[in-house]
């Protein structure tokens, strides 16, 4: 099915009201709508309506073994979709108090009301509450949980602007609600919580804007990013092909490893554009794009990360070379994504 995809702005009050109204109308009718969140743009549908959720998988061409995150209108609806085991109830309560609304997703045992298509048949459901003002208005008016994975075709780069969504899904959905650039620019941190002594165990299964440091007050934090060659894990969406541009990408851990090939065109994704980092003069780059010029700040790099990858992908060069980032804070998530993107072309 092809649609005329409308992009509705929200930067003036009357436009915002119209956009919210139209989004709510479509969602009530069981349609999918691309919505802004504070992480990346999401492709939303009523999470309790299997037919509506099916349309997400169709529009994204996403395999149905890859489960979706369920967004709640508010914290109080957690009990509607998830079971909170007694052994972790206090920790869940504290985490929810501290981080919701915000970019932290919890994996919890699901309640029967959540259709199997949402969780890919898994016994757990991934839940969060978004802090984006427009998203909150829409989900609040609807007053239903929304399933909302990133609004890109499966395997492609997550969109952090309405125009990026349009380039991914034009003609495949009715509506994109435009609320400007995403605040964080990286998908939510996904965690699993288990009872433990003396502290509960918090396992990060997908790194994101909420960092191990942010979580350590609430338990013993382990980062268990699935290696790309492992089998199925708690975060099945963590496939190697995720986040990959179409252009081959290489994470160049040491500048000295680079031997440019004759006649090939290269673009550089630089962390901060500093000559002393050793990358700027490696070759005659077709293009150099910086994530965070100056001293290099990881949250700023995160905001630009998918935008820069997308822009470099459009150049039509032979290879994108990526500088490594500091592997702490939000750098953990970006390095994970760069490794996944480069492994795809590794052999
Ligand atoms: P996306 O919203 O596109 O970033 O994708 C959501 C991701 O959340 C999936 O690809 C999985 O990695 C993860 N996820 C969602 N639901 C579950 C679940 N029930 N168990 C484990 N991981 C999940
Ligand atoms: Mg995604």
Coordinates of N, CA and C in Angstrom, one line a residue, residues 36 46 73 79 103 105 113 156 175 194 245 250 256 260 297 301 309 328:
X36 N 7.8 12.1 17.4 CA 9.1 12.5 18.1 C 9.1 11.9 19.5
X46 N -1.1 1.6 18.5 CA -1.7 1.1 19.7 C -1.1 -0.3 20.0
X73 N 1.5 6.0 28.7 CA 1.1 7.4 28.9 C 1.6 8.0 30.2
X79 N 1.6 -1.3 35.7 CA 0.9 -2.5 36.1 C -0.1 -3.1 35.0
X103 N 14.7 8.3 29.0 CA 15.2 7.3 28.1 C 15.7 6.0 28.7
X105 N 14.5 2.1 29.5 CA 13.5 1.0 29.2 C 13.8 -0.2 30.1
X113 N -2.4 -9.0 28.5 CA -3.0 -8.0 27.7 C -2.1 -7.5 26.5
X156 N 18.4 0.0 9.0 CA 18.9 1.3 8.6 C 19.2 2.1 9.9
X175 N 1.4 9.8 8.4 CA 1.8 11.0 9.0 C 3.1 10.9 9.8
X194 N 17.6 -7.9 38.4 CA 17.4 -9.1 39.1 C 17.7 -8.9 40.6
X245 N 25.0 2.2 8.0 CA 24.8 2.9 6.7 C 25.0 2.0 5.5
X250 N 34.1 1.7 8.5 CA 35.2 1.0 9.3 C 35.5 1.8 10.5
X256 N 47.2 4.5 12.8 CA 48.3 3.9 12.0 C 47.8 2.7 11.3
X260 N 45.3 3.8 2.8 CA 44.4 4.2 1.8 C 44.6 3.4 0.5
X297 N 32.5 16.5 23.3 CA 31.6 16.2 24.5 C 30.7 15.0 24.0
X301 N 28.1 14.7 20.9 CA 28.3 13.8 19.8 C 27.1 12.9 19.6
X309 N 26.1 10.2 10.4 CA 26.2 8.9 9.7 C 25.3 9.0 8.4
X328 N 33.1 5.7 27.6 CA 32.4 5.8 28.8 C 31.2 6.6 28.6

